[in-house]
């Protein structure tokens, strides 16, 4: 089972939903980065359960501990291990599905592949694993902050409720002022009510998280197989419940003529820029300096509080009853996860450029190791 991501800034996550703890080892973080514990904890707080009645009511403080790799407030260049203890497990909530396969879960595929599975909350397949990603992503954000790269994600759709405005028309800071994390306050309230009604019916609903990356230097990404957008897609699709990814004009671009879709170049302040940005800040798999923007689609949560037909490990037809504590819609808590995975991709490519090409970006002068 591969639990490692990255080439130079490499993370390895571990732990299960109802195990003792979840955690991450980060290898390749540069030495001398100020280790802002309060910021990392604030990122974990954005992801943690129990934030409102439209999220799972599992109560976890998600307070992290640093085990290694930090000395006198700075990274040492050695592996950094971060640990979060699980506290509010109710494993008995899952005893009824010990031999049953929940529809659209990883129960069947894990059993078929490994011959054994941890049925308590899904074990390793649970979104509880993303705690480790957010901790590592927060560290990646601290590195990126020094070179002027900023990442902001927000909820743009829940079910059929869509945010029609582009990110340029929005104040993205407003996303953190409501439980849904939508930067349009009126629509956010509609989304909240919709999710709450869905919860009361014992059902679930999906949604979309948009993400915008600003301040990216030209040149991140590798031609052919390690294209920047390909890695962003892989990172997003590795998140639990993700079913789709598009960047730039995405699927809407197929309705445009090339004459409409092409981003024409011009010179401003002695820099090459584009008049439009249908490319989403990436051309030929390499960042061009414009804003990178992409969308990630999340399916409705598979566990619902309704009876569903299924089979068990013996091949018998069974009825699976929904129990436990689950999000009726994952997108509000997925926002920091999307940001974290984007940060891990970008910091890895930045360090790869420094290691293999020695590119001298203007932003590099801001990086104080």
mmCIF file of N, CA, C and O in Angstrom, residues 236-299:
data_model
loop_
_atom_site.group_PDB
_atom_site.id
_atom_site.type_symbol
_atom_site.label_atom_id
_atom_site.label_comp_id
_atom_site.label_asym_id
_atom_site.label_seq_id
_atom_site.Cartn_x
_atom_site.Cartn_y
_atom_site.Cartn_z
ATOM 1 N N UNK A 236 -5.348 15.797 -6.067
ATOM 2 C CA UNK A 236 -6.754 15.999 -5.721
ATOM 3 C C UNK A 236 -7.531 14.682 -5.786
ATOM 4 O O UNK A 236 -8.363 14.385 -4.928
ATOM 5 N N UNK A 237 -7.265 13.882 -6.801
ATOM 6 C CA UNK A 237 -7.984 12.621 -6.955
ATOM 7 C C UNK A 237 -7.590 11.593 -5.900
ATOM 8 O O UNK A 237 -8.261 10.573 -5.743
ATOM 9 N N UNK A 238 -6.508 11.854 -5.171
ATOM 10 C CA UNK A 238 -6.117 10.953 -4.087
ATOM 11 C C UNK A 238 -6.896 11.241 -2.808
ATOM 12 O O UNK A 238 -6.822 10.473 -1.847
ATOM 13 N N UNK A 239 -7.643 12.358 -2.781
ATOM 14 C CA UNK A 239 -8.432 12.713 -1.597
ATOM 15 C C UNK A 239 -9.707 11.870 -1.577
ATOM 16 O O UNK A 239 -10.349 11.672 -2.612
ATOM 17 N N UNK A 240 -10.100 11.432 -0.404
ATOM 18 C CA UNK A 240 -11.319 10.633 -0.261
ATOM 19 C C UNK A 240 -12.519 11.347 -0.877
ATOM 20 O O UNK A 240 -12.688 12.551 -0.702
ATOM 21 N N UNK A 241 -13.347 10.601 -1.589
ATOM 22 C CA UNK A 241 -14.633 11.055 -2.146
ATOM 23 C C UNK A 241 -14.506 11.939 -3.387
ATOM 24 O O UNK A 241 -15.515 12.388 -3.920
ATOM 25 N N UNK A 242 -13.295 12.188 -3.865
ATOM 26 C CA UNK A 242 -13.135 13.011 -5.067
ATOM 27 C C UNK A 242 -13.458 12.199 -6.312
ATOM 28 O O UNK A 242 -12.968 11.082 -6.484
ATOM 29 N N UNK A 243 -14.274 12.778 -7.186
ATOM 30 C CA UNK A 243 -14.680 12.099 -8.416
ATOM 31 C C UNK A 243 -14.311 12.870 -9.670
ATOM 32 O O UNK A 243 -14.470 12.356 -10.782
ATOM 33 N N UNK A 244 -13.840 14.096 -9.542
ATOM 34 C CA UNK A 244 -13.513 14.856 -10.747
ATOM 35 C C UNK A 244 -12.558 15.999 -10.478
ATOM 36 O O UNK A 244 -12.493 16.533 -9.362
ATOM 37 N N UNK A 245 -11.786 16.357 -11.521
ATOM 38 C CA UNK A 245 -10.821 17.456 -11.427
ATOM 39 C C UNK A 245 -10.761 18.166 -12.775
ATOM 40 O O UNK A 245 -10.750 17.517 -13.830
ATOM 41 N N UNK A 246 -10.747 19.485 -12.757
ATOM 42 C CA UNK A 246 -10.515 20.254 -13.975
ATOM 43 C C UNK A 246 -9.770 21.530 -13.615
ATOM 44 O O UNK A 246 -9.906 22.049 -12.504
ATOM 45 N N UNK A 247 -8.944 22.012 -14.537
ATOM 46 C CA UNK A 247 -8.207 23.241 -14.273
ATOM 47 C C UNK A 247 -8.398 24.188 -15.446
ATOM 48 O O UNK A 247 -8.730 23.762 -16.568
ATOM 49 N N UNK A 248 -8.187 25.465 -15.198
ATOM 50 C CA UNK A 248 -8.385 26.447 -16.263
ATOM 51 C C UNK A 248 -9.811 26.402 -16.778
ATOM 52 O O UNK A 248 -10.770 26.273 -16.015
ATOM 53 N N UNK A 249 -9.975 26.474 -18.084
ATOM 54 C CA UNK A 249 -11.319 26.434 -18.671
ATOM 55 C C UNK A 249 -11.973 25.078 -18.517
ATOM 56 O O UNK A 249 -13.199 24.946 -18.620
ATOM 57 N N UNK A 250 -11.185 24.042 -18.275
ATOM 58 C CA UNK A 250 -11.734 22.713 -18.026
ATOM 59 C C UNK A 250 -12.623 22.214 -19.142
ATOM 60 O O UNK A 250 -12.373 22.476 -20.328
ATOM 61 N N UNK A 251 -13.686 21.532 -18.776
ATOM 62 C CA UNK A 251 -14.591 20.948 -19.767
ATOM 63 C C UNK A 251 -15.347 22.028 -20.550
ATOM 64 O O UNK A 251 -15.764 21.792 -21.683
ATOM 65 N N UNK A 252 -15.532 23.211 -19.961
ATOM 66 C CA UNK A 252 -16.225 24.292 -20.672
ATOM 67 C C UNK A 252 -15.437 24.753 -21.896
ATOM 68 O O UNK A 252 -16.007 25.301 -22.842
ATOM 69 N N UNK A 253 -14.141 24.492 -21.900
ATOM 70 C CA UNK A 253 -13.305 24.914 -23.019
ATOM 71 C C UNK A 253 -13.644 24.242 -24.332
ATOM 72 O O UNK A 253 -13.323 24.765 -25.409
ATOM 73 N N UNK A 254 -14.299 23.081 -24.269
ATOM 74 C CA UNK A 254 -14.633 22.377 -25.516
ATOM 75 C C UNK A 254 -15.674 23.134 -26.327
ATOM 76 O O UNK A 254 -15.833 22.890 -27.527
ATOM 77 N N UNK A 255 -16.384 24.065 -25.713
ATOM 78 C CA UNK A 255 -17.408 24.834 -26.407
ATOM 79 C C UNK A 255 -16.857 26.103 -27.046
ATOM 80 O O UNK A 255 -17.597 26.855 -27.674
ATOM 81 N N UNK A 256 -15.568 26.335 -26.891
ATOM 82 C CA UNK A 256 -14.956 27.563 -27.404
ATOM 83 C C UNK A 256 -14.136 27.286 -28.660
ATOM 84 O O UNK A 256 -13.604 26.181 -28.843
ATOM 85 N N UNK A 257 -14.033 28.286 -29.513
ATOM 86 C CA UNK A 257 -13.114 28.217 -30.648
ATOM 87 C C UNK A 257 -11.695 28.491 -30.145
ATOM 88 O O UNK A 257 -11.499 29.137 -29.115
ATOM 89 N N UNK A 258 -10.720 28.015 -30.884
ATOM 90 C CA UNK A 258 -9.344 28.286 -30.506
ATOM 91 C C UNK A 258 -9.047 29.769 -30.443
ATOM 92 O O UNK A 258 -8.270 30.233 -29.596
ATOM 93 N N UNK A 259 -9.675 30.537 -31.352
ATOM 94 C CA UNK A 259 -9.472 31.982 -31.374
ATOM 95 C C UNK A 259 -9.994 32.644 -30.109
ATOM 96 O O UNK A 259 -9.523 33.721 -29.718
ATOM 97 N N UNK A 260 -10.965 32.008 -29.450
ATOM 98 C CA UNK A 260 -11.498 32.522 -28.187
ATOM 99 C C UNK A 260 -10.692 32.019 -26.996
ATOM 100 O O UNK A 260 -10.509 32.728 -26.006
ATOM 101 N N UNK A 261 -10.216 30.783 -27.125
ATOM 102 C CA UNK A 261 -9.597 30.115 -25.984
ATOM 103 C C UNK A 261 -8.129 30.479 -25.792
ATOM 104 O O UNK A 261 -7.625 30.455 -24.663
ATOM 105 N N UNK A 262 -7.426 30.816 -26.870
ATOM 106 C CA UNK A 262 -5.992 31.104 -26.761
ATOM 107 C C UNK A 262 -5.739 32.316 -25.873
ATOM 108 O O UNK A 262 -6.424 33.346 -25.981
ATOM 109 N N UNK A 263 -4.750 32.213 -25.009
ATOM 110 C CA UNK A 263 -4.355 33.309 -24.119
ATOM 111 C C UNK A 263 -3.244 34.110 -24.795
ATOM 112 O O UNK A 263 -2.081 33.671 -24.833
ATOM 113 N N UNK A 264 -3.586 35.258 -25.332
ATOM 114 C CA UNK A 264 -2.599 36.067 -26.064
ATOM 115 C C UNK A 264 -1.598 36.708 -25.110
ATOM 116 O O UNK A 264 -1.954 37.161 -24.023
ATOM 117 N N UNK A 265 -0.361 36.753 -25.548
ATOM 118 C CA UNK A 265 0.720 37.319 -24.738
ATOM 119 C C UNK A 265 0.864 38.823 -24.973
ATOM 120 O O UNK A 265 0.563 39.336 -26.054
ATOM 121 N N UNK A 266 1.371 39.519 -23.946
ATOM 122 C CA UNK A 266 1.765 40.919 -24.066
ATOM 123 C C UNK A 266 2.828 41.205 -23.010
ATOM 124 O O UNK A 266 3.044 40.399 -22.095
ATOM 125 N N UNK A 267 3.487 42.335 -23.141
ATOM 126 C CA UNK A 267 4.552 42.717 -22.207
ATOM 127 C C UNK A 267 4.042 43.824 -21.291
ATOM 128 O O UNK A 267 3.494 44.828 -21.753
ATOM 129 N N UNK A 268 4.225 43.626 -19.987
ATOM 130 C CA UNK A 268 3.877 44.647 -19.001
ATOM 131 C C UNK A 268 4.955 44.658 -17.933
ATOM 132 O O UNK A 268 5.268 43.616 -17.349
ATOM 133 N N UNK A 269 5.513 45.837 -17.681
ATOM 134 C CA UNK A 269 6.597 45.977 -16.703
ATOM 135 C C UNK A 269 7.726 44.993 -16.994
ATOM 136 O O UNK A 269 8.278 44.350 -16.084
ATOM 137 N N UNK A 270 8.041 44.846 -18.280
ATOM 138 C CA UNK A 270 9.126 43.989 -18.758
ATOM 139 C C UNK A 270 8.889 42.507 -18.450
ATOM 140 O O UNK A 270 9.828 41.721 -18.424
ATOM 141 N N UNK A 271 7.635 42.146 -18.215
ATOM 142 C CA UNK A 271 7.297 40.751 -17.970
ATOM 143 C C UNK A 271 6.275 40.271 -19.002
ATOM 144 O O UNK A 271 5.419 41.035 -19.457
ATOM 145 N N UNK A 272 6.399 38.990 -19.374
ATOM 146 C CA UNK A 272 5.444 38.381 -20.293
ATOM 147 C C UNK A 272 4.189 38.004 -19.511
ATOM 148 O O UNK A 272 4.252 37.282 -18.512
ATOM 149 N N UNK A 273 3.036 38.493 -19.993
ATOM 150 C CA UNK A 273 1.767 38.178 -19.351
ATOM 151 C C UNK A 273 0.754 37.769 -20.413
ATOM 152 O O UNK A 273 1.008 37.858 -21.611
ATOM 153 N N UNK A 274 -0.411 37.285 -19.962
ATOM 154 C CA UNK A 274 -1.455 36.878 -20.901
ATOM 155 C C UNK A 274 -2.699 37.737 -20.684
ATOM 156 O O UNK A 274 -3.009 38.134 -19.559
ATOM 157 N N UNK A 275 -3.421 38.033 -21.793
ATOM 158 C CA UNK A 275 -4.617 38.866 -21.726
ATOM 159 C C UNK A 275 -5.777 38.122 -21.066
ATOM 160 O O UNK A 275 -6.659 38.733 -20.473
ATOM 161 N N UNK A 276 -5.800 36.812 -21.206
ATOM 162 C CA UNK A 276 -6.811 35.966 -20.567
ATOM 163 C C UNK A 276 -6.085 34.822 -19.862
ATOM 164 O O UNK A 276 -4.854 34.724 -19.936
ATOM 165 N N UNK A 277 -6.833 33.978 -19.214
ATOM 166 C CA UNK A 277 -6.178 32.879 -18.494
ATOM 167 C C UNK A 277 -7.010 31.601 -18.584
ATOM 168 O O UNK A 277 -7.292 30.952 -17.579
ATOM 169 N N UNK A 278 -7.405 31.249 -19.789
ATOM 170 C CA UNK A 278 -8.107 29.982 -19.975
ATOM 171 C C UNK A 278 -7.188 28.797 -19.676
ATOM 172 O O UNK A 278 -7.662 27.700 -19.377
ATOM 173 N N UNK A 279 -5.863 29.025 -19.742
ATOM 174 C CA UNK A 279 -4.896 27.967 -19.470
ATOM 175 C C UNK A 279 -4.806 27.624 -17.990
ATOM 176 O O UNK A 279 -4.172 26.629 -17.616
ATOM 177 N N UNK A 280 -5.400 28.442 -17.141
ATOM 178 C CA UNK A 280 -5.350 28.178 -15.708
ATOM 179 C C UNK A 280 -3.955 28.277 -15.138
ATOM 180 O O UNK A 280 -3.613 27.589 -14.167
ATOM 181 N N UNK A 281 -3.130 29.171 -15.725
ATOM 182 C CA UNK A 281 -1.792 29.401 -15.190
ATOM 183 C C UNK A 281 -0.776 28.335 -15.534
ATOM 184 O O UNK A 281 0.353 28.366 -15.036
ATOM 185 N N UNK A 282 -1.155 27.388 -16.395
ATOM 186 C CA UNK A 282 -0.256 26.283 -16.751
ATOM 187 C C UNK A 282 -0.297 26.066 -18.253
ATOM 188 O O UNK A 282 -1.370 25.885 -18.835
ATOM 189 N N UNK A 283 0.869 26.073 -18.902
ATOM 190 C CA UNK A 283 0.958 25.814 -20.343
ATOM 191 C C UNK A 283 2.089 24.824 -20.597
ATOM 192 O O UNK A 283 3.206 24.999 -20.097
ATOM 193 N N UNK A 284 1.779 23.781 -21.334
ATOM 194 C CA UNK A 284 2.773 22.743 -21.564
ATOM 195 C C UNK A 284 3.160 22.003 -20.306
ATOM 196 O O UNK A 284 4.232 21.403 -20.226
ATOM 197 N N UNK A 285 2.272 22.047 -19.300
ATOM 198 C CA UNK A 285 2.559 21.382 -18.033
ATOM 199 C C UNK A 285 3.433 22.183 -17.104
ATOM 200 O O UNK A 285 3.842 21.687 -16.044
ATOM 201 N N UNK A 286 3.728 23.449 -17.467
ATOM 202 C CA UNK A 286 4.632 24.302 -16.699
ATOM 203 C C UNK A 286 3.916 25.600 -16.342
ATOM 204 O O UNK A 286 3.199 26.177 -17.178
ATOM 205 N N UNK A 287 4.097 26.080 -15.120
ATOM 206 C CA UNK A 287 3.442 27.326 -14.699
ATOM 207 C C UNK A 287 3.957 28.498 -15.529
ATOM 208 O O UNK A 287 5.138 28.587 -15.845
ATOM 209 N N UNK A 288 3.030 29.407 -15.888
ATOM 210 C CA UNK A 288 3.414 30.563 -16.708
ATOM 211 C C UNK A 288 3.382 31.874 -15.932
ATOM 212 O O UNK A 288 3.551 32.946 -16.507
ATOM 213 N N UNK A 289 3.155 31.810 -14.632
ATOM 214 C CA UNK A 289 3.162 33.006 -13.796
ATOM 215 C C UNK A 289 1.789 33.573 -13.515
ATOM 216 O O UNK A 289 1.629 34.404 -12.622
ATOM 217 N N UNK A 290 0.777 33.153 -14.287
ATOM 218 C CA UNK A 290 -0.592 33.601 -14.033
ATOM 219 C C UNK A 290 -1.201 32.790 -12.895
ATOM 220 O O UNK A 290 -0.636 31.778 -12.462
ATOM 221 N N UNK A 291 -2.357 33.227 -12.429
ATOM 222 C CA UNK A 291 -3.036 32.494 -11.360
ATOM 223 C C UNK A 291 -3.340 31.070 -11.820
ATOM 224 O O UNK A 291 -3.804 30.851 -12.940
ATOM 225 N N UNK A 292 -3.088 30.110 -10.940
ATOM 226 C CA UNK A 292 -3.490 28.725 -11.184
ATOM 227 C C UNK A 292 -4.848 28.529 -10.510
ATOM 228 O O UNK A 292 -5.003 28.857 -9.336
ATOM 229 N N UNK A 293 -5.807 28.052 -11.257
ATOM 230 C CA UNK A 293 -7.108 27.784 -10.645
ATOM 231 C C UNK A 293 -7.662 26.460 -11.148
ATOM 232 O O UNK A 293 -7.487 26.091 -12.299
ATOM 233 N N UNK A 294 -8.293 25.740 -10.232
ATOM 234 C CA UNK A 294 -8.839 24.429 -10.570
ATOM 235 C C UNK A 294 -10.037 24.125 -9.695
ATOM 236 O O UNK A 294 -10.294 24.810 -8.695
ATOM 237 N N UNK A 295 -10.783 23.093 -10.085
ATOM 238 C CA UNK A 295 -11.991 22.687 -9.366
ATOM 239 C C UNK A 295 -11.906 21.195 -9.060
ATOM 240 O O UNK A 295 -11.429 20.407 -9.878
ATOM 241 N N UNK A 296 -12.396 20.825 -7.890
ATOM 242 C CA UNK A 296 -12.386 19.428 -7.460
ATOM 243 C C UNK A 296 -13.793 19.034 -7.032
ATOM 244 O O UNK A 296 -14.390 19.693 -6.176
ATOM 245 N N UNK A 297 -14.319 17.961 -7.638
ATOM 246 C CA UNK A 297 -15.683 17.517 -7.356
ATOM 247 C C UNK A 297 -15.681 16.372 -6.352
ATOM 248 O O UNK A 297 -14.932 15.400 -6.499
ATOM 249 N N UNK A 298 -16.538 16.486 -5.336
ATOM 250 C CA UNK A 298 -16.671 15.473 -4.299
ATOM 251 C C UNK A 298 -18.044 14.815 -4.401
ATOM 252 O O UNK A 298 -19.060 15.500 -4.514
ATOM 253 N N UNK A 299 -18.063 13.504 -4.333
ATOM 254 C CA UNK A 299 -19.321 12.758 -4.403
ATOM 255 C C UNK A 299 -20.100 12.880 -3.093
ATOM 256 O O UNK A 299 -19.542 13.304 -2.066
#
